[in-house]
């Protein structure tokens, strides 16, 4: 080329397509003329590719440049953690030729091998990105500098975050295949990479400037997650799910995340589950995906159904993963809290609320305060629902399992149907009666009928009483019922020696009266309510919703010893 250029009286020779350009060619030229060349982690790959292009191998001359560079890579570059990462990054500029020469695979194996060695053999200087700890900057000779601290098992995860996603994925897969690094450390590596690539990811704020570039990164992180349960936190998995929804990742990625989250749902918080719905969905939160997570959680029980170990032997063996009662209790409370939050959405369909509640209805719940709060919030934010819908949602809770504070709130809650308020008051009376040592009365038929689907089937008159009981309680009715509860509280307190306008009663008299009225009060009260509702006893009813309040006020006036009760039933 030079000879041809000289004949044409040309002072310049243009050599096209040499890998690494002029700088790489200069290294090769200097080597040919015996001049000293300087190789380092930043230029060695370019020089190696240029030497390959120029055919500087052993067939031309022993100890040629290709041989020299390969020796330099193996004896120096690949022995250094930092240089191995830098060299791997430089292969991107010559990826096709580097793949053919297997330079990339050699670099990856070098990095993966160093990440897999025992931490006792790791020099702390490997983690060149790590900020120094305060004691490492001191002059105390007793600290022995950076070697005085134990090297963590995940010392390498932040350094790999500098790699582009394709190379990063290949390195982590190679590390996993070696089978030395634990799943927790692999999970920490995936977490660190996501945090470094997505600003605000750690705080749940997703800012994706270029969706086409961010989606492959997220997909790679998901597929790199170890299969072992607990290798990453449930909170991190839910962040990945939220990001995948924002990036509109494939259904396969979302399904994988839903499955993994379901395996450790006990670790989640309510805030973790508040996944924003996509634009145009109509609702504020994506409750549908949370339902799928619940289904995945309950699948763990189905996956652990008893199986016969041997056909000839009657012996059942349960596979691991069966849900414990503690896990179910935690998830039930989690769902209650989640429903309380999404109930604030005025566009949340009742069917969604009811459906999610029924999914965990069989889970153990010592108390129903959580579902009561959720129901109350839904009624507050959806005042326009029908009586039948109000009845349907209130059937989700068990009034017997409400705490004293929840009962006090429910008795004063004008959003609840009248039948629920009456039930709450009755069970509060039963509980107070039991705490005083009196026998617990049988549940009156009127109260049993409140939850019965066949209530009123034997009525002889056509009325609207069923609708009255399902309607929200009026202020007058609540005042009457609160009076009953207040009387109950005073009676159980046993702290006053004067009742009925100041007339003193002996302890024995009060105890006798308490026992008598403890057995009779519940039937008297609810029979009175029913008679005023319909005038025909427990199976009768009327359409007057105000009669409940007036009837109880009259009863309060005609029962002078009411406030002196110690316990009522």
Coordinates of C-alpha atoms in Angstrom, one line a residue:
X1 CA 0.0 0.0 0.0
X2 CA 2.9 2.3 0.8
X3 CA 4.6 1.4 -2.5
X4 CA 1.5 2.1 -4.5
X5 CA 1.0 5.4 -2.7
X6 CA 4.6 6.4 -3.5
X7 CA 4.2 5.8 -7.2
X8 CA 1.3 8.1 -7.1
X9 CA 3.2 10.8 -5.3
X10 CA 0.8 10.5 -2.3
X11 CA 1.9 11.3 1.2
X12 CA -0.9 9.6 2.9
X13 CA -2.0 6.0 3.1
X14 CA -5.5 5.2 4.3
X15 CA -6.0 1.8 6.0
X16 CA -9.7 1.1 6.6
X17 CA -11.5 -1.3 9.0
X18 CA -8.6 -1.9 11.4
X19 CA -10.1 -2.7 14.8
X20 CA -9.1 -0.1 17.4
X21 CA -8.3 2.6 14.8
X22 CA -5.0 4.5 14.6
X23 CA -4.0 3.9 18.3
X24 CA -4.3 0.1 17.9
X25 CA -2.4 0.2 14.6
X26 CA 0.4 2.3 16.2
X27 CA 0.9 -0.5 18.8
X28 CA 1.2 -3.1 16.1
X29 CA 3.6 -0.9 14.1
X30 CA 5.8 -0.2 17.0
X31 CA 6.0 -3.9 17.9
X32 CA 7.1 -4.7 14.3
X33 CA 10.0 -2.2 14.6
X34 CA 11.1 -3.4 18.0
X35 CA 9.9 -0.3 19.8
X36 CA 8.5 -0.4 23.4
X37 CA 4.7 -0.6 23.6
X38 CA 2.6 -0.1 26.7
X39 CA -0.4 -2.4 27.2
X40 CA -3.1 -2.0 29.8
X41 CA -6.6 -2.9 30.6
X42 CA -8.0 -0.1 28.4
X43 CA -6.1 -0.8 25.2
X44 CA -5.2 -4.5 25.2
X45 CA -8.4 -5.7 23.6
X46 CA -8.2 -3.2 20.8
X47 CA -4.5 -4.2 20.2
X48 CA -5.4 -7.9 20.2
X49 CA -8.1 -7.4 17.6
X50 CA -5.8 -5.2 15.4
X51 CA -3.1 -7.9 15.6
X52 CA -5.6 -10.5 14.6
X53 CA -6.7 -8.4 11.6
X54 CA -3.1 -7.9 10.5
X55 CA -2.3 -11.6 10.9
X56 CA 0.4 -11.2 13.5
X57 CA 0.4 -14.8 14.6
X58 CA 3.0 -17.6 15.2
X59 CA 3.0 -18.8 11.5
X60 CA 4.7 -15.5 10.6
X61 CA 7.2 -15.4 13.4
X62 CA 7.6 -17.0 16.8
X63 CA 6.7 -14.7 19.7
X64 CA 4.5 -12.5 17.5
X65 CA 2.2 -9.9 18.9
X66 CA -0.9 -12.1 19.3
X67 CA 1.0 -14.6 21.4
X68 CA 2.5 -11.8 23.5
X69 CA -0.9 -10.2 24.2
X70 CA -2.5 -13.6 25.1
X71 CA 0.3 -14.2 27.6
X72 CA -0.3 -10.7 29.0
X73 CA -4.0 -11.2 29.4
X74 CA -3.6 -14.5 31.3
X75 CA -0.6 -13.6 33.4
X76 CA -1.7 -10.1 34.4
X77 CA -5.1 -8.8 33.3
X78 CA -7.2 -11.8 34.3
X79 CA -5.5 -12.0 37.7
X80 CA -6.8 -8.6 38.6
X81 CA -10.4 -8.1 39.6
X82 CA -10.5 -4.5 38.6
X83 CA -8.7 -5.0 35.3
X84 CA -10.9 -8.0 34.4
X85 CA -14.0 -5.9 34.6
X86 CA -12.4 -3.0 32.6
X87 CA -11.3 -5.4 29.8
X88 CA -14.8 -7.0 29.7
X89 CA -16.3 -3.5 29.2
X90 CA -13.9 -2.7 26.3
X91 CA -15.0 -5.8 24.4
X92 CA -18.3 -4.0 23.6
X93 CA -16.5 -1.9 20.9
X94 CA -15.4 -5.0 19.0
X95 CA -18.1 -7.5 20.1
X96 CA -18.3 -9.5 16.9
X97 CA -14.5 -10.2 16.6
X98 CA -14.2 -10.6 20.4
X99 CA -16.9 -13.3 20.3
X100 CA -15.0 -15.1 17.4
X101 CA -11.7 -15.0 19.3
X102 CA -13.5 -16.1 22.6
X103 CA -12.1 -13.0 24.4
X104 CA -15.5 -12.2 25.9
X105 CA -16.0 -15.7 27.3
X106 CA -12.5 -15.6 28.8
X107 CA -13.2 -12.3 30.4
X108 CA -16.5 -13.5 31.8
X109 CA -15.0 -16.7 33.2
X110 CA -12.2 -14.7 34.8
X111 CA -14.7 -12.3 36.5
X112 CA -17.0 -15.2 37.6
X113 CA -14.1 -17.2 39.0
X114 CA -13.0 -14.3 41.2
X115 CA -16.5 -13.7 42.4
X116 CA -16.8 -17.3 43.4
X117 CA -13.6 -17.7 45.4
X118 CA -13.8 -18.0 49.2
X119 CA -13.9 -14.7 50.9
X120 CA -10.9 -15.6 53.1
X121 CA -8.8 -15.3 49.9
X122 CA -10.3 -12.0 48.8
X123 CA -8.2 -8.9 49.1
X124 CA -10.4 -6.0 50.3
X125 CA -8.9 -3.8 47.6
X126 CA -10.9 -5.8 45.1
X127 CA -14.0 -3.7 45.9
X128 CA -12.5 -0.6 44.4
X129 CA -15.9 1.1 44.3
X130 CA -16.6 0.8 48.0
X131 CA -16.4 3.9 50.1
X132 CA -13.9 3.7 52.9
X133 CA -15.1 3.3 56.4
X134 CA -14.1 6.0 59.0
X135 CA -11.7 3.7 60.8
X136 CA -9.9 2.8 57.5
X137 CA -8.8 6.4 57.2
X138 CA -7.2 6.5 60.6
X139 CA -3.5 6.1 61.5
X140 CA -4.0 3.6 64.3
X141 CA -1.6 0.7 63.6
X142 CA -3.7 -1.6 65.7
X143 CA -6.5 -1.5 63.2
X144 CA -4.3 -2.9 60.5
X145 CA -6.1 -0.7 57.9
X146 CA -8.6 -2.3 55.6
X147 CA -7.6 -5.9 56.4
X148 CA -8.9 -5.5 59.9
X149 CA -12.5 -6.1 58.7
X150 CA -14.2 -9.2 57.5
X151 CA -14.9 -9.3 53.8
X152 CA -18.7 -9.7 53.1
X153 CA -19.9 -12.4 50.9
X154 CA -21.4 -9.9 48.5
X155 CA -18.3 -7.8 48.1
X156 CA -18.4 -8.0 44.3
X157 CA -22.0 -7.1 43.6
X158 CA -21.6 -3.3 43.2
X159 CA -18.6 -3.5 41.0
X160 CA -20.5 -5.6 38.4
X161 CA -23.2 -2.9 38.2
X162 CA -20.9 -1.0 35.8
X163 CA -21.5 -3.7 33.1
X164 CA -24.1 -3.3 30.4
X165 CA -27.1 -5.6 30.8
X166 CA -26.0 -8.3 28.3
X167 CA -22.6 -8.7 29.8
X168 CA -23.9 -8.5 33.3
X169 CA -26.5 -11.2 32.6
X170 CA -23.8 -13.5 31.2
X171 CA -21.5 -13.0 34.1
X172 CA -24.2 -13.7 36.7
X173 CA -25.4 -16.8 34.9
X174 CA -21.8 -18.0 34.9
X175 CA -21.5 -17.4 38.6
X176 CA -24.7 -19.2 39.2
X177 CA -23.6 -22.2 37.1
X178 CA -20.5 -22.6 39.2
X179 CA -22.7 -23.4 42.1
X180 CA -20.5 -21.8 44.8
X181 CA -22.1 -18.5 45.5
X182 CA -25.3 -18.7 47.7
X183 CA -28.7 -17.7 46.3
X184 CA -28.9 -14.8 48.8
X185 CA -25.8 -13.2 47.3
X186 CA -27.1 -13.7 43.8
X187 CA -30.3 -12.1 44.8
X188 CA -28.4 -9.2 46.4
X189 CA -26.5 -8.7 43.1
X190 CA -29.8 -8.5 41.1
X191 CA -31.1 -6.0 43.6
X192 CA -28.0 -3.8 43.4
X193 CA -28.1 -3.8 39.6
X194 CA -31.8 -2.7 39.6
X195 CA -31.1 0.1 42.1
X196 CA -28.1 1.3 40.1
X197 CA -29.9 1.3 36.7
X198 CA -33.3 2.7 37.8
X199 CA -33.1 6.0 39.6
X200 CA -35.5 6.2 42.5
X201 CA -36.2 2.4 42.4
X202 CA -35.2 1.9 46.0
X203 CA -37.9 4.4 47.1
X204 CA -40.5 3.0 44.7
X205 CA -40.4 6.0 42.4
X206 CA -40.0 4.7 38.8
X207 CA -38.6 7.1 36.3
X208 CA -38.1 5.4 32.9
X209 CA -36.7 7.9 30.4
X210 CA -36.3 5.3 27.6
X211 CA -38.7 2.4 28.0
X212 CA -37.1 0.4 25.1
X213 CA -33.8 0.3 27.1
X214 CA -35.3 -0.1 30.5
X215 CA -37.5 -3.1 29.7
X216 CA -34.6 -5.5 28.8
X217 CA -32.8 -4.5 32.0
X218 CA -35.9 -5.3 34.1
X219 CA -36.5 -8.6 32.3
X220 CA -32.9 -9.6 32.9
X221 CA -33.1 -8.9 36.6
X222 CA -36.2 -11.0 36.9
X223 CA -34.8 -14.0 35.1
X224 CA -31.6 -13.8 37.2
X225 CA -33.4 -14.1 40.5
X226 CA -32.6 -17.4 42.2
X227 CA -35.4 -19.9 42.4
X228 CA -35.0 -20.4 46.2
X229 CA -37.6 -18.7 48.3
X230 CA -36.3 -15.8 50.4
X231 CA -33.3 -15.1 48.2
X232 CA -34.7 -11.6 47.8
X233 CA -37.3 -9.7 49.9
X234 CA -41.0 -9.7 49.0
X235 CA -40.8 -5.9 49.0
X236 CA -38.2 -5.9 46.3
X237 CA -40.2 -8.4 44.2
X238 CA -43.2 -6.1 44.5
X239 CA -41.1 -3.2 43.3
X240 CA -40.1 -5.2 40.3
X241 CA -43.8 -6.0 39.7
X242 CA -44.8 -2.4 39.8
X243 CA -41.9 -1.5 37.5
X244 CA -43.0 -4.3 35.0
X245 CA -46.5 -2.9 35.0
X246 CA -45.2 0.6 34.3
X247 CA -42.9 -0.7 31.5
X248 CA -45.7 -2.9 30.1
X249 CA -43.4 -6.0 30.3
X250 CA -44.6 -9.3 28.9
X251 CA -47.2 -11.4 30.7
X252 CA -44.5 -14.1 31.3
X253 CA -42.4 -11.7 33.4
X254 CA -45.4 -10.5 35.4
X255 CA -46.6 -14.1 36.0
X256 CA -43.2 -15.1 37.2
X257 CA -43.2 -12.2 39.7
X258 CA -46.7 -12.9 40.9
X259 CA -45.7 -16.5 41.6
X260 CA -42.6 -15.5 43.5
X261 CA -44.5 -12.9 45.5
X262 CA -47.2 -15.5 46.4
X263 CA -44.5 -17.8 47.8
X264 CA -43.5 -15.2 50.5
X265 CA -46.6 -12.9 50.8
X266 CA -46.3 -13.0 54.6
X267 CA -43.4 -10.6 54.3
X268 CA -45.3 -7.9 52.4
X269 CA -46.7 -4.7 53.8
X270 CA -49.9 -2.9 52.8
X271 CA -47.9 -0.2 51.1
X272 CA -46.0 -2.8 49.1
X273 CA -49.4 -4.0 47.7
X274 CA -50.7 -0.6 46.7
X275 CA -49.9 -1.1 43.0
X276 CA -51.2 1.8 40.8
X277 CA -53.6 0.7 38.1
X278 CA -52.7 1.4 34.5
X279 CA -54.1 4.5 32.8
X280 CA -57.7 4.0 31.6
X281 CA -58.5 1.3 34.1
X282 CA -60.9 3.4 36.0
X283 CA -59.8 2.4 39.5
X284 CA -56.9 3.9 41.5
X285 CA -55.2 0.6 42.4
X286 CA -54.7 -2.7 40.5
X287 CA -56.6 -5.0 42.8
X288 CA -56.8 -7.7 40.1
X289 CA -53.0 -8.4 40.3
X290 CA -53.2 -8.6 44.1
X291 CA -56.0 -11.2 43.7
X292 CA -53.6 -13.2 41.5
X293 CA -50.9 -12.9 44.2
X294 CA -53.4 -14.2 46.8
X295 CA -54.2 -17.1 44.5
X296 CA -50.5 -17.9 44.1
X297 CA -50.2 -17.8 47.9
X298 CA -53.0 -20.3 48.4
X299 CA -51.6 -22.6 45.7
X300 CA -48.9 -23.5 48.2
X301 CA -51.5 -25.5 50.1
X302 CA -52.7 -27.3 46.9
X303 CA -49.1 -28.0 46.0
X304 CA -48.7 -29.8 49.4
X305 CA -51.7 -32.1 49.3
X306 CA -51.1 -35.5 50.9
X307 CA -49.6 -38.1 48.6
X308 CA -49.0 -41.8 49.2
X309 CA -45.3 -42.6 49.6
X310 CA -45.8 -46.3 48.6
X311 CA -48.7 -48.0 46.9
X312 CA -48.4 -50.9 49.2
X313 CA -48.2 -48.8 52.4
X314 CA -50.9 -46.6 53.8
X315 CA -48.7 -43.7 54.6
X316 CA -49.2 -40.1 53.7
X317 CA -46.3 -37.7 53.1
X318 CA -46.8 -33.9 52.8
X319 CA -44.6 -32.1 50.4
X320 CA -42.9 -28.9 51.9
X321 CA -44.5 -25.6 51.5
X322 CA -47.8 -26.2 53.4
X323 CA -49.2 -22.9 54.7
X324 CA -49.0 -22.6 58.5
X325 CA -51.8 -21.1 60.6
X326 CA -49.5 -18.2 61.4
X327 CA -48.9 -17.5 57.7
X328 CA -52.6 -17.4 57.0
X329 CA -53.2 -15.1 60.0
X330 CA -50.6 -12.7 58.8
X331 CA -52.0 -12.6 55.2
X332 CA -55.5 -12.2 56.5
X333 CA -54.5 -9.1 58.4
X334 CA -52.5 -7.9 55.4
X335 CA -55.6 -8.2 53.2
X336 CA -57.7 -6.4 55.8
X337 CA -55.3 -3.5 55.7
X338 CA -55.1 -3.5 51.9
X339 CA -58.9 -3.4 51.6
X340 CA -59.1 -0.5 54.0
X341 CA -56.8 1.5 51.7
X342 CA -58.3 0.6 48.4
X343 CA -61.8 1.1 49.8
X344 CA -61.0 4.9 49.7
X345 CA -61.3 4.6 45.9
X346 CA -64.8 5.8 44.9
X347 CA -64.6 3.7 41.7
X348 CA -63.8 0.4 43.4
X349 CA -66.5 -2.1 42.5
X350 CA -68.2 -3.9 45.4
X351 CA -67.6 -7.2 43.7
X352 CA -63.8 -6.6 43.9
X353 CA -64.0 -5.8 47.6
X354 CA -66.2 -8.8 48.4
X355 CA -64.3 -11.2 46.2
X356 CA -60.9 -10.4 47.8
X357 CA -62.4 -10.7 51.3
X358 CA -64.0 -14.0 50.5
X359 CA -60.6 -15.4 49.3
X360 CA -59.3 -15.2 52.9
X361 CA -62.6 -15.9 54.7
X362 CA -61.4 -19.3 55.8
X363 CA -58.2 -18.0 57.2
X364 CA -57.9 -17.8 61.0
X365 CA -58.9 -14.4 62.4
X366 CA -59.2 -14.1 66.2
X367 CA -60.6 -10.6 65.7
X368 CA -62.5 -8.9 62.9
X369 CA -61.6 -5.3 63.7
X370 CA -59.5 -5.1 60.5
X371 CA -62.3 -6.2 58.1
X372 CA -64.7 -3.9 60.1
X373 CA -62.4 -0.9 59.4
X374 CA -62.3 -1.9 55.7
X375 CA -66.1 -2.2 55.5
X376 CA -66.6 1.1 57.3
X377 CA -64.2 2.8 55.0
X378 CA -66.0 1.4 51.9
X379 CA -69.4 2.5 53.3
X380 CA -68.0 5.9 54.0
X381 CA -66.6 6.4 50.5
X382 CA -69.6 4.8 48.7
X383 CA -72.7 6.2 50.4
X384 CA -74.9 5.6 47.3
X385 CA -74.8 1.8 47.4
X386 CA -78.1 -0.1 47.7
X387 CA -79.5 -1.7 50.8
X388 CA -78.8 -5.2 49.4
X389 CA -75.2 -4.2 48.7
X390 CA -74.8 -2.8 52.2
X391 CA -76.2 -6.1 53.6
X392 CA -73.8 -8.1 51.4
X393 CA -70.7 -6.3 52.5
X394 CA -71.6 -6.3 56.2
X395 CA -72.0 -10.1 56.1
X396 CA -68.3 -10.4 55.5
X397 CA -67.6 -9.7 59.2
X398 CA -68.4 -11.6 62.3
X399 CA -69.9 -9.4 65.0
X400 CA -68.8 -11.8 67.7
X401 CA -65.2 -11.2 66.9
X402 CA -65.2 -7.4 67.3
X403 CA -63.2 -5.9 70.1
X404 CA -64.8 -3.7 72.7
X405 CA -63.5 -0.6 71.0
X406 CA -64.8 -1.8 67.7
X407 CA -68.2 -2.5 69.2
X408 CA -68.4 0.9 70.7
X409 CA -67.6 2.4 67.3
X410 CA -70.1 0.2 65.5
X411 CA -73.0 1.0 67.9
X412 CA -72.5 4.7 67.0
X413 CA -72.0 4.1 63.3
X414 CA -74.8 5.5 61.2
X415 CA -73.4 3.8 58.1
X416 CA -74.1 0.3 59.3
X417 CA -77.5 -1.4 58.7
X418 CA -79.7 -1.6 61.7
X419 CA -79.5 -5.4 61.9
X420 CA -75.7 -5.2 62.3
X421 CA -75.9 -2.6 65.1
X422 CA -78.4 -4.7 66.9
X423 CA -76.2 -7.8 66.5
X424 CA -73.1 -5.9 67.8
X425 CA -75.0 -4.7 70.9
X426 CA -76.3 -8.2 71.6
X427 CA -72.9 -9.8 71.4
X428 CA -71.4 -7.1 73.5
X429 CA -74.0 -7.8 76.1
X430 CA -73.3 -11.5 75.9
X431 CA -69.6 -10.9 76.4
X432 CA -70.1 -8.6 79.3
X433 CA -72.4 -11.1 80.9
X434 CA -69.9 -13.8 80.5
X435 CA -67.1 -11.7 82.0
X436 CA -69.2 -11.1 85.1
X437 CA -69.5 -14.9 85.7
X438 CA -73.1 -15.2 84.7
X439 CA -74.3 -17.9 82.3
X440 CA -74.5 -16.9 78.7
X441 CA -78.0 -16.9 77.3
X442 CA -79.0 -18.7 74.1
X443 CA -79.1 -16.6 71.0
X444 CA -82.6 -15.3 70.5
X445 CA -84.3 -16.5 67.4
X446 CA -84.8 -12.9 66.3
X447 CA -81.0 -12.4 66.2
X448 CA -80.5 -15.7 64.5
X449 CA -82.9 -14.6 61.8
X450 CA -80.9 -11.5 61.2
X451 CA -78.3 -13.5 59.3
X452 CA -80.6 -16.1 58.0
X453 CA -81.2 -16.1 54.2
X454 CA -84.7 -17.4 54.9
X455 CA -85.6 -14.7 57.3
X456 CA -89.3 -13.8 57.3
X457 CA -90.3 -16.8 55.1
X458 CA -93.2 -17.6 57.5
X459 CA -94.6 -14.1 57.7
X460 CA -98.3 -13.8 57.4
X461 CA -98.3 -10.1 56.5
X462 CA -96.6 -8.2 53.6
X463 CA -94.3 -5.6 55.0
X464 CA -91.0 -3.8 54.3
X465 CA -89.3 -4.8 57.6
X466 CA -86.5 -6.7 55.9
X467 CA -85.5 -3.6 54.1
X468 CA -85.8 -1.6 57.3
X469 CA -83.2 -3.9 59.0
X470 CA -80.9 -3.7 56.0
X471 CA -81.1 0.1 55.9
X472 CA -78.6 2.3 57.7
X473 CA -79.5 2.9 61.3
X474 CA -81.1 6.3 62.1
X475 CA -79.8 8.6 64.7
X476 CA -82.8 7.9 67.0
X477 CA -82.3 4.2 66.7
X478 CA -78.6 4.5 67.5
X479 CA -79.3 6.7 70.6
X480 CA -81.7 4.0 71.9
X481 CA -79.1 1.3 71.4
X482 CA -76.3 3.4 72.8
X483 CA -78.5 3.8 75.9
X484 CA -78.7 0.0 76.3
X485 CA -74.9 -0.3 75.9
X486 CA -74.3 2.6 78.4
X487 CA -76.6 0.9 80.9
X488 CA -74.7 -2.3 80.3
X489 CA -71.3 -0.6 81.0
X490 CA -72.6 1.0 84.2
X491 CA -74.1 -2.2 85.4
X492 CA -70.9 -4.2 84.8
X493 CA -68.7 -1.5 86.4
X494 CA -70.0 -2.1 89.9
X495 CA -68.6 1.1 91.1
X496 CA -71.7 3.0 92.0
X497 CA -73.6 2.4 95.2
X498 CA -76.5 4.6 94.2
X499 CA -78.9 4.0 91.4
X500 CA -82.4 5.2 90.4
X501 CA -82.1 8.7 91.6
X502 CA -79.8 8.0 94.5
X503 CA -81.5 5.1 96.3
X504 CA -78.8 2.8 97.7
X505 CA -78.9 -0.9 97.2
X506 CA -77.0 -3.6 98.9
X507 CA -74.4 -5.7 97.1
X508 CA -76.5 -8.8 97.5
X509 CA -79.5 -7.0 96.0
X510 CA -77.6 -5.8 93.1
X511 CA -76.0 -9.2 92.5
X512 CA -79.5 -10.9 92.6
X513 CA -80.9 -8.3 90.2
X514 CA -77.9 -8.7 87.9
X515 CA -78.3 -12.4 87.7
X516 CA -82.0 -12.2 87.0
X517 CA -81.8 -9.5 84.3
X518 CA -78.7 -11.1 82.9
X519 CA -80.8 -14.1 81.9
X520 CA -83.8 -12.1 80.7
X521 CA -82.6 -8.8 79.3
X522 CA -81.5 -9.9 75.8
X523 CA -84.8 -11.6 75.1
X524 CA -86.8 -8.7 76.6
X525 CA -84.9 -6.1 74.6
X526 CA -85.0 -7.8 71.2
X527 CA -88.6 -9.1 71.7
X528 CA -89.5 -5.5 72.4
X529 CA -87.7 -4.4 69.3
X530 CA -89.4 -7.0 67.2
X531 CA -92.9 -6.3 68.7
X532 CA -92.4 -2.6 67.9
X533 CA -91.2 -3.5 64.4
X534 CA -94.2 -5.6 63.6
X535 CA -96.3 -6.3 66.7
X536 CA -96.3 -10.1 66.1
X537 CA -93.2 -11.3 67.9
X538 CA -90.0 -12.5 66.5
X539 CA -91.4 -13.5 63.1
X540 CA -93.3 -10.2 62.6
X541 CA -92.2 -6.8 61.4
X542 CA -93.3 -3.4 60.4
X543 CA -92.0 -0.6 58.2
X544 CA -91.4 1.9 60.9
X545 CA -87.7 2.5 61.5
X546 CA -88.3 5.1 64.1
X547 CA -90.2 2.8 66.4
X548 CA -87.0 1.2 67.6
X549 CA -85.7 4.3 69.2
X550 CA -89.0 5.3 70.7
X551 CA -89.7 1.8 72.1
X552 CA -86.4 1.7 73.8
X553 CA -86.8 5.2 75.2
X554 CA -90.1 4.1 76.7
X555 CA -88.5 1.0 78.1
X556 CA -85.8 3.0 79.6
X557 CA -88.4 5.2 81.4
X558 CA -90.4 2.2 82.6
X559 CA -87.4 0.3 83.9
X560 CA -86.2 2.3 86.9
X561 CA -83.5 -0.2 87.9
X562 CA -81.8 -0.4 84.5
X563 CA -78.7 1.6 85.4
X564 CA -78.1 -0.5 88.4
X565 CA -77.5 -3.7 86.5
X566 CA -74.1 -5.4 87.0
X567 CA -74.4 -7.7 84.0
X568 CA -77.0 -8.2 81.3
X569 CA -77.4 -10.8 78.6

